[in-house]
Coordinates of C-alpha atoms in Angstrom, one line a residue:
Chain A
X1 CA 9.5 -22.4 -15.8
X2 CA 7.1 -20.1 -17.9
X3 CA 6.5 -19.8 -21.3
X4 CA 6.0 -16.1 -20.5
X5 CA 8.8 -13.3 -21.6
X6 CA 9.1 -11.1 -19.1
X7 CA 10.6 -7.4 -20.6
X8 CA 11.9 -3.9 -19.1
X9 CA 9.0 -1.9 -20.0
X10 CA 10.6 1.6 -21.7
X11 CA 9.1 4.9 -20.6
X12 CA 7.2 6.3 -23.8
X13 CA 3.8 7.7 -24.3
X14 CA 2.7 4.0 -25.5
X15 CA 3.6 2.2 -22.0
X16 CA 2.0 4.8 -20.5
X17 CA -1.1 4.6 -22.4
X18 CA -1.3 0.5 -21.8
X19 CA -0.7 1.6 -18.0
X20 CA -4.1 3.0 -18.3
X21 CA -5.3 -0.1 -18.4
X22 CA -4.6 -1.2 -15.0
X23 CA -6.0 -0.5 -11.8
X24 CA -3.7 0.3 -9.7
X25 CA -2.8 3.5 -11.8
X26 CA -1.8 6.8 -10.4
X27 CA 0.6 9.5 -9.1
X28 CA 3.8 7.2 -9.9
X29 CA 2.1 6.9 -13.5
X30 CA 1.3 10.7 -13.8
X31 CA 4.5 11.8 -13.1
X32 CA 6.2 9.9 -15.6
X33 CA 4.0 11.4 -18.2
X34 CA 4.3 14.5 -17.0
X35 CA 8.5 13.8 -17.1
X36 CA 8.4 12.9 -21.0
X37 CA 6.0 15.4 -21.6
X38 CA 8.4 17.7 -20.0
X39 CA 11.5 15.8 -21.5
X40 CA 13.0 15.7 -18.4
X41 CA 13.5 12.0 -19.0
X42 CA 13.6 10.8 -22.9
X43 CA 11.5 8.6 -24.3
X44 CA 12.4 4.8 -24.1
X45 CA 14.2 5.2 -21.1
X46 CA 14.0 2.2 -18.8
X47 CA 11.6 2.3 -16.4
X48 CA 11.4 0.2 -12.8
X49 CA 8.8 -1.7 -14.8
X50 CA 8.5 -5.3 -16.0
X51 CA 5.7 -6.7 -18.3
X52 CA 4.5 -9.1 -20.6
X53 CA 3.5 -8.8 -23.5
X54 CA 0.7 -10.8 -25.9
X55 CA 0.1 -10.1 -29.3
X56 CA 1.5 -6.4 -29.0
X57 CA -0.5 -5.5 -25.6
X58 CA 0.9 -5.4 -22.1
X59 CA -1.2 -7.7 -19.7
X60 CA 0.9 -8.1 -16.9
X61 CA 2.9 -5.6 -15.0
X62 CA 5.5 -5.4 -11.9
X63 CA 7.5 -2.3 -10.5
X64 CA 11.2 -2.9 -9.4
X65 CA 12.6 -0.6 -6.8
X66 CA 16.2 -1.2 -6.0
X67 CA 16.6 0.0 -2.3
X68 CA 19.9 0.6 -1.1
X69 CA 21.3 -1.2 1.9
X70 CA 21.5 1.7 4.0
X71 CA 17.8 1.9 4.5
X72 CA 17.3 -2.1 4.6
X73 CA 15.6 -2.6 8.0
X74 CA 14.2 -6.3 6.6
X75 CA 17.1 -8.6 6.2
X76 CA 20.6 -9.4 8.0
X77 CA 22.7 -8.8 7.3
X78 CA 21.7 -5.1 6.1
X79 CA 21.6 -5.4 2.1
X80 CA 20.3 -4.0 -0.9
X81 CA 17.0 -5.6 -2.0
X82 CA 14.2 -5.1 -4.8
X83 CA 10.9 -3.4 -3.4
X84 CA 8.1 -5.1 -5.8
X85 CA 5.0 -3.6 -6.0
X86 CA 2.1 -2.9 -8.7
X87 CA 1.7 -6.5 -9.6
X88 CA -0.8 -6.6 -11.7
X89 CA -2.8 -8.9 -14.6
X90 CA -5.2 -8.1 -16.4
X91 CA -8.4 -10.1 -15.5
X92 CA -8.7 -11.4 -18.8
X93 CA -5.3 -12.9 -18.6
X94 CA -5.4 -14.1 -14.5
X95 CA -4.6 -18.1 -13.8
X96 CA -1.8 -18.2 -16.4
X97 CA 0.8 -18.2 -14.7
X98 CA 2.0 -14.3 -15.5
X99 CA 1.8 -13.2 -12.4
X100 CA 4.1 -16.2 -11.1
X101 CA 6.2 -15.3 -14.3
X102 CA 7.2 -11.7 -12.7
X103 CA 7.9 -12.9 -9.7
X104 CA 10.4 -15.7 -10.7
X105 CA 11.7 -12.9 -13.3
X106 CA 12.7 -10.8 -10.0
X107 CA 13.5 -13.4 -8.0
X108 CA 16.7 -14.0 -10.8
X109 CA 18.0 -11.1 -10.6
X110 CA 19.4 -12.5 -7.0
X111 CA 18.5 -9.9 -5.0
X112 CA 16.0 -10.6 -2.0
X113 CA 12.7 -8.8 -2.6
X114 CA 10.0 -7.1 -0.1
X115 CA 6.4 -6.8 -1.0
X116 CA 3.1 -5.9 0.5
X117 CA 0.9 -8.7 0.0
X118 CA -2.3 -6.7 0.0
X119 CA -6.2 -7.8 -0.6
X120 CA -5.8 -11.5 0.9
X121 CA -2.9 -12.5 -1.3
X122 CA -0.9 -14.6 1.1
X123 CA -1.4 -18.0 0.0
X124 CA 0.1 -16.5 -3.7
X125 CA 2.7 -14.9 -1.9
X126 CA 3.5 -18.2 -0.3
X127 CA 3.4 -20.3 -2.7
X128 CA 6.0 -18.3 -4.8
X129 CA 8.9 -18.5 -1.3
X130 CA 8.3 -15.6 0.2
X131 CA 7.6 -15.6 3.7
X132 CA 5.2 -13.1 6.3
X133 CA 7.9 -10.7 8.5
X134 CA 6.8 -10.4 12.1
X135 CA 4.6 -7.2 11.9
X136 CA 6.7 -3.9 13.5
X137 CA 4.2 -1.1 13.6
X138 CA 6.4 1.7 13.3
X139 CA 8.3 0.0 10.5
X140 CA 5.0 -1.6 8.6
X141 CA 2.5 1.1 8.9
X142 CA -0.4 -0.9 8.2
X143 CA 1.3 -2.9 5.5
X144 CA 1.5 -6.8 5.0
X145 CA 5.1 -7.0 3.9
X146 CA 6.6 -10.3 2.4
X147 CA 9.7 -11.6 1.8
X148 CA 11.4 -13.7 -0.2
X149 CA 15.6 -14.2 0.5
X150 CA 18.6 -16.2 -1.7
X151 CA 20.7 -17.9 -0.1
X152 CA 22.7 -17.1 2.6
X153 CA 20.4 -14.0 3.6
X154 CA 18.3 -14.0 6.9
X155 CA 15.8 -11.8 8.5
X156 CA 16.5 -9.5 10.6
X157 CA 15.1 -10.6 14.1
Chain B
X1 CA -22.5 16.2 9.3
X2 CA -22.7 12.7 9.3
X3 CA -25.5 10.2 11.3
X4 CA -22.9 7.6 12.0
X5 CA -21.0 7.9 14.9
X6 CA -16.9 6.6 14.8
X7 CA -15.7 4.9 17.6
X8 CA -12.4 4.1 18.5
X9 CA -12.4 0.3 18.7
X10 CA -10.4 -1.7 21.7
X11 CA -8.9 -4.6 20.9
X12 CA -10.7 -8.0 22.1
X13 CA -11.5 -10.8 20.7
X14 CA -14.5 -9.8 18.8
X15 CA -13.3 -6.4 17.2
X16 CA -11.0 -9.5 16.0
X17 CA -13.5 -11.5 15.0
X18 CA -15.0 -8.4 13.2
X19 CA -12.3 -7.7 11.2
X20 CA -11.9 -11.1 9.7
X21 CA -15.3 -9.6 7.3
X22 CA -12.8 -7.0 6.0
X23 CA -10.5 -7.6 2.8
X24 CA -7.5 -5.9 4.2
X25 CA -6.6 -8.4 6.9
X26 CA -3.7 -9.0 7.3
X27 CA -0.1 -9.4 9.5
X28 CA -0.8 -6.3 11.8
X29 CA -4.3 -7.6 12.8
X30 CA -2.8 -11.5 13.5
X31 CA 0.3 -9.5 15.2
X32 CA -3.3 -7.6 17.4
X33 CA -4.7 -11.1 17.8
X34 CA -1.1 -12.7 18.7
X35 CA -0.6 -10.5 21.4
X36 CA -3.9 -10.2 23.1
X37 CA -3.1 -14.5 23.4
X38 CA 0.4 -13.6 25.0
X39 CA -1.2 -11.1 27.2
X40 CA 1.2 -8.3 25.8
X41 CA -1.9 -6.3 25.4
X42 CA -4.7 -6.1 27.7
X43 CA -8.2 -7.0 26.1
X44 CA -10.5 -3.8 25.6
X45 CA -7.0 -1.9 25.1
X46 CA -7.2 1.2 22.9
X47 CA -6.2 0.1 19.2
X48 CA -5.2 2.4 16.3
X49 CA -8.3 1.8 14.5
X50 CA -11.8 3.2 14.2
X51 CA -15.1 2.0 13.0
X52 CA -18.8 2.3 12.9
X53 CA -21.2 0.3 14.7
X54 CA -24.8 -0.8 12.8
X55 CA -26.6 -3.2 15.0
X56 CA -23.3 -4.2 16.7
X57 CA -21.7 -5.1 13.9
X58 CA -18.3 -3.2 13.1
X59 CA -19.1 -2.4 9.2
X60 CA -16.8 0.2 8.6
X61 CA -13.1 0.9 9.8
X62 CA -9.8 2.5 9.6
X63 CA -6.6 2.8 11.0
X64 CA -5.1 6.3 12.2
X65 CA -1.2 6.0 12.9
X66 CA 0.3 9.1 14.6
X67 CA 3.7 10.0 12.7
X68 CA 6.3 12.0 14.7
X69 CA 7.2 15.5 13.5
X70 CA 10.8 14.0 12.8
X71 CA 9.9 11.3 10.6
X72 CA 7.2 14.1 8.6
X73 CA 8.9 14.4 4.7
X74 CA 5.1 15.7 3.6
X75 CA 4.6 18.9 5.7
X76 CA 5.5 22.6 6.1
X77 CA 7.0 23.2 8.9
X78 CA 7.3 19.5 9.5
X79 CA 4.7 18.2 12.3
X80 CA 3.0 15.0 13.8
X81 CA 0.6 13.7 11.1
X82 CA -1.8 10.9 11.2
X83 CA -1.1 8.7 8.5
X84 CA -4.9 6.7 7.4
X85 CA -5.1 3.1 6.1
X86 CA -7.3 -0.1 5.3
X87 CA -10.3 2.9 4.8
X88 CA -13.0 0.3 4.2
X89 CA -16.6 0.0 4.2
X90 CA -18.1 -3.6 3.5
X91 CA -19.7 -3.8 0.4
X92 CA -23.2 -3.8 1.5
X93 CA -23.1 -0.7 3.7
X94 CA -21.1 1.5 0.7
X95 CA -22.4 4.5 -1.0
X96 CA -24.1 5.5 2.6
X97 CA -21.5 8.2 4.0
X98 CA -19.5 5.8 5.8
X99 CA -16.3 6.3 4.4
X100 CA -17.0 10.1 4.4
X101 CA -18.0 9.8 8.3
X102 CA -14.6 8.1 9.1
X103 CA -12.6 10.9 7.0
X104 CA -14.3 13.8 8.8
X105 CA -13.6 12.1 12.4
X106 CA -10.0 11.8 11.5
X107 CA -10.1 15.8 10.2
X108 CA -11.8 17.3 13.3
X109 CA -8.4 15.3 15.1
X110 CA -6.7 18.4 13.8
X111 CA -3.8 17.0 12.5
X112 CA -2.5 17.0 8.7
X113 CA -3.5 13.6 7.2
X114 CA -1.7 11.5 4.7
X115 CA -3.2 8.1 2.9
X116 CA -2.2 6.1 0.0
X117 CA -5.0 6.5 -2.7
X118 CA -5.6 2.9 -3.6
X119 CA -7.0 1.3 -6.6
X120 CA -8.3 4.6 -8.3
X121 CA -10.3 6.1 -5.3
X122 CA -8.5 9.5 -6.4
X123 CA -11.9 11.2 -6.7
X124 CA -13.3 10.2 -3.5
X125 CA -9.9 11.7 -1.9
X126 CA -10.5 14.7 -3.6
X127 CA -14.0 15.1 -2.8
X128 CA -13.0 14.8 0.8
X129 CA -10.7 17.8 0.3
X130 CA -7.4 16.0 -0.1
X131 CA -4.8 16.8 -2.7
X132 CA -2.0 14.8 -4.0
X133 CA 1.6 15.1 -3.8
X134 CA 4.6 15.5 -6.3
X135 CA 5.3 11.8 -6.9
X136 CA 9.4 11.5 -4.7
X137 CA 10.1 8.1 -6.0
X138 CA 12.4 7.9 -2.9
X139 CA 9.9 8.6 -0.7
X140 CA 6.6 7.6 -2.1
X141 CA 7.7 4.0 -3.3
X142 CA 4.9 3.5 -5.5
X143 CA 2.3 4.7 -3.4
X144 CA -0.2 7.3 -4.7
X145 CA 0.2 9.5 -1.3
X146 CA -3.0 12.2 -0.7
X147 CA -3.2 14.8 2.3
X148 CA -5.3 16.8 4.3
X149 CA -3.9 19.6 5.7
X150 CA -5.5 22.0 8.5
X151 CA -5.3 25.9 8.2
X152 CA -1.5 27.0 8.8
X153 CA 0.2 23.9 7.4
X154 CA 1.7 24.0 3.9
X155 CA 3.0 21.0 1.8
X156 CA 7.2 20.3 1.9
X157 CA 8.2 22.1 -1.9

C-alpha cells in the first residue's frame, strides 16, 4: 500500500536526538533520555515508537501504547487495543503518504487503535477507518478520540 | 494583574458559533452543540469553559474540568483538581496577556491545576509557575502533564 518501511524505533542517544526534531517533543522524550543516561533501560531497547526512515534520518514518527483490556472503556466487548499518539511528519516530508503509512503499519498489527484526532484532523482520521466515539466527558476530558476496529469488534454504546 | 476580564461562557448558540474560529474544535463542542438541539441542555447553561470578550467577540478560551479527589494520581494528599485544556488565544490577539489572564483566573479558583503542555509551550507553563511531572507512562500516556499547585499541596512521589 506504501512504499514507505515503517521500523521499531530503538531507544539510543541517536533516536533521541532525531526526536528533537519534532514538535511534539517533551516529558515522554526527556525521561527516556534521562533512563539511558541512567542505564536504567539499555541502549537499543525497543521503544513504543515507529518511524521512517530516508536517507539515514527519521521523518515520520508514531507512539504505540498497548493498553490492557482491563482499562478499555472504548470497545465491546472490553479488549486490549493500541493507544496511538505523536503522529508526526516532518513538514518537509507532509503529503507523501507517511503519515497514512504509520497508520496502516498499526492498523496490521490487528489490534483496534484509539487516537485523539487533535488540531482539525478528522477528515485524515476518516479517511484512514477510524470513526468519531460519542463524546463522554468524564471519560474524554477534552479530547477528540478516534477509533478504528478489526473485525468482529464494536463500540461500546 | 491582568486588564482582560475571564468569563465563564454559557452554552448557546453563538458561544458555538464562536468557537468554530478556534483550532481545537472538536467532538466535545459538537457533543455542546448536539445537545443544546435535543434540549438536553438549556441554552445560556453554564459550560466548562472560559473566555475573554473584545468587542463581543470570544478571542480567547479554555476549558476547566473539575477532577474528583478519587480519581487525583498527581497530588499530595490526593484532592479535587481542575484539569485545563484547548488554552488558546487566536492568533491575532496573542502575545497580549491573554493566555496569562486565563491561567491566573483558573489559579485564584484555588485548586491544584494540571494541563498537558502541548507542542513545546513548556516555557510558557513554566513562566506561569507550573512544573512538570515525572513522566508515569501508565498514567501520563504520552502527554507532557504540568501543574500548579496552591500552598499545602505537594506532588504524588
Amino acid at each position: 500500500m506504501s512504499h514507505y518501511k515503517v521500523e521499531r524505533l530503538k531507544i539510543n542517544y541517536k533516536t533521541l536526538e532525531e526526536f528533537q526534531k519534532f514538535r511534539e517533543y517533551g516529558l515522554q522524550e526527556l525521561s527516556m533520555l534521562e533512563d539511558l543516561q541512567a542505564n536504567i533501560i539499555e541502549n537499543d531497547s525497543n521503544s513504543p515508537f515507529y518511524g521512517i526512515y530516508l536517507d539515514g534520518n527519521l521523518i515520520a514518527r508514531a507512539s504505540l501504547y498497548r493498553i490492557d483490556a482491563k482499562y478499555d472503556r472504548y470497545f465491546d466487548p472490553p479488549q486490549d487495543y493500541y493507544e496511538l499518539w505523536k503522529l508526526e511528519v516532518l513538514p518537509q516530508y507532509r503529503h507523501r503518504g507517511c503519515g497514512t503509512a504509520l497508520v496502516e503499519h498499526a492498523k496490521s498489527l490487528g489490534l483496534p487503535i484509539k487516537t485523539n484526532a487533535r488540531c482539525r484532523s478528522d477528515e485524515f482520521w476518516k479517511k484512514m477507518g477510524f470513526i468519531p466515539v460519542k463524546y463522554d466527558p468524564v471519560r474524554d476530558r477534552g479530547e477528540n478520540p478516534y477509533v478504528w476496529t478489526p473485525p468482529g469488534v464494536s463500540l461500546k454504546e
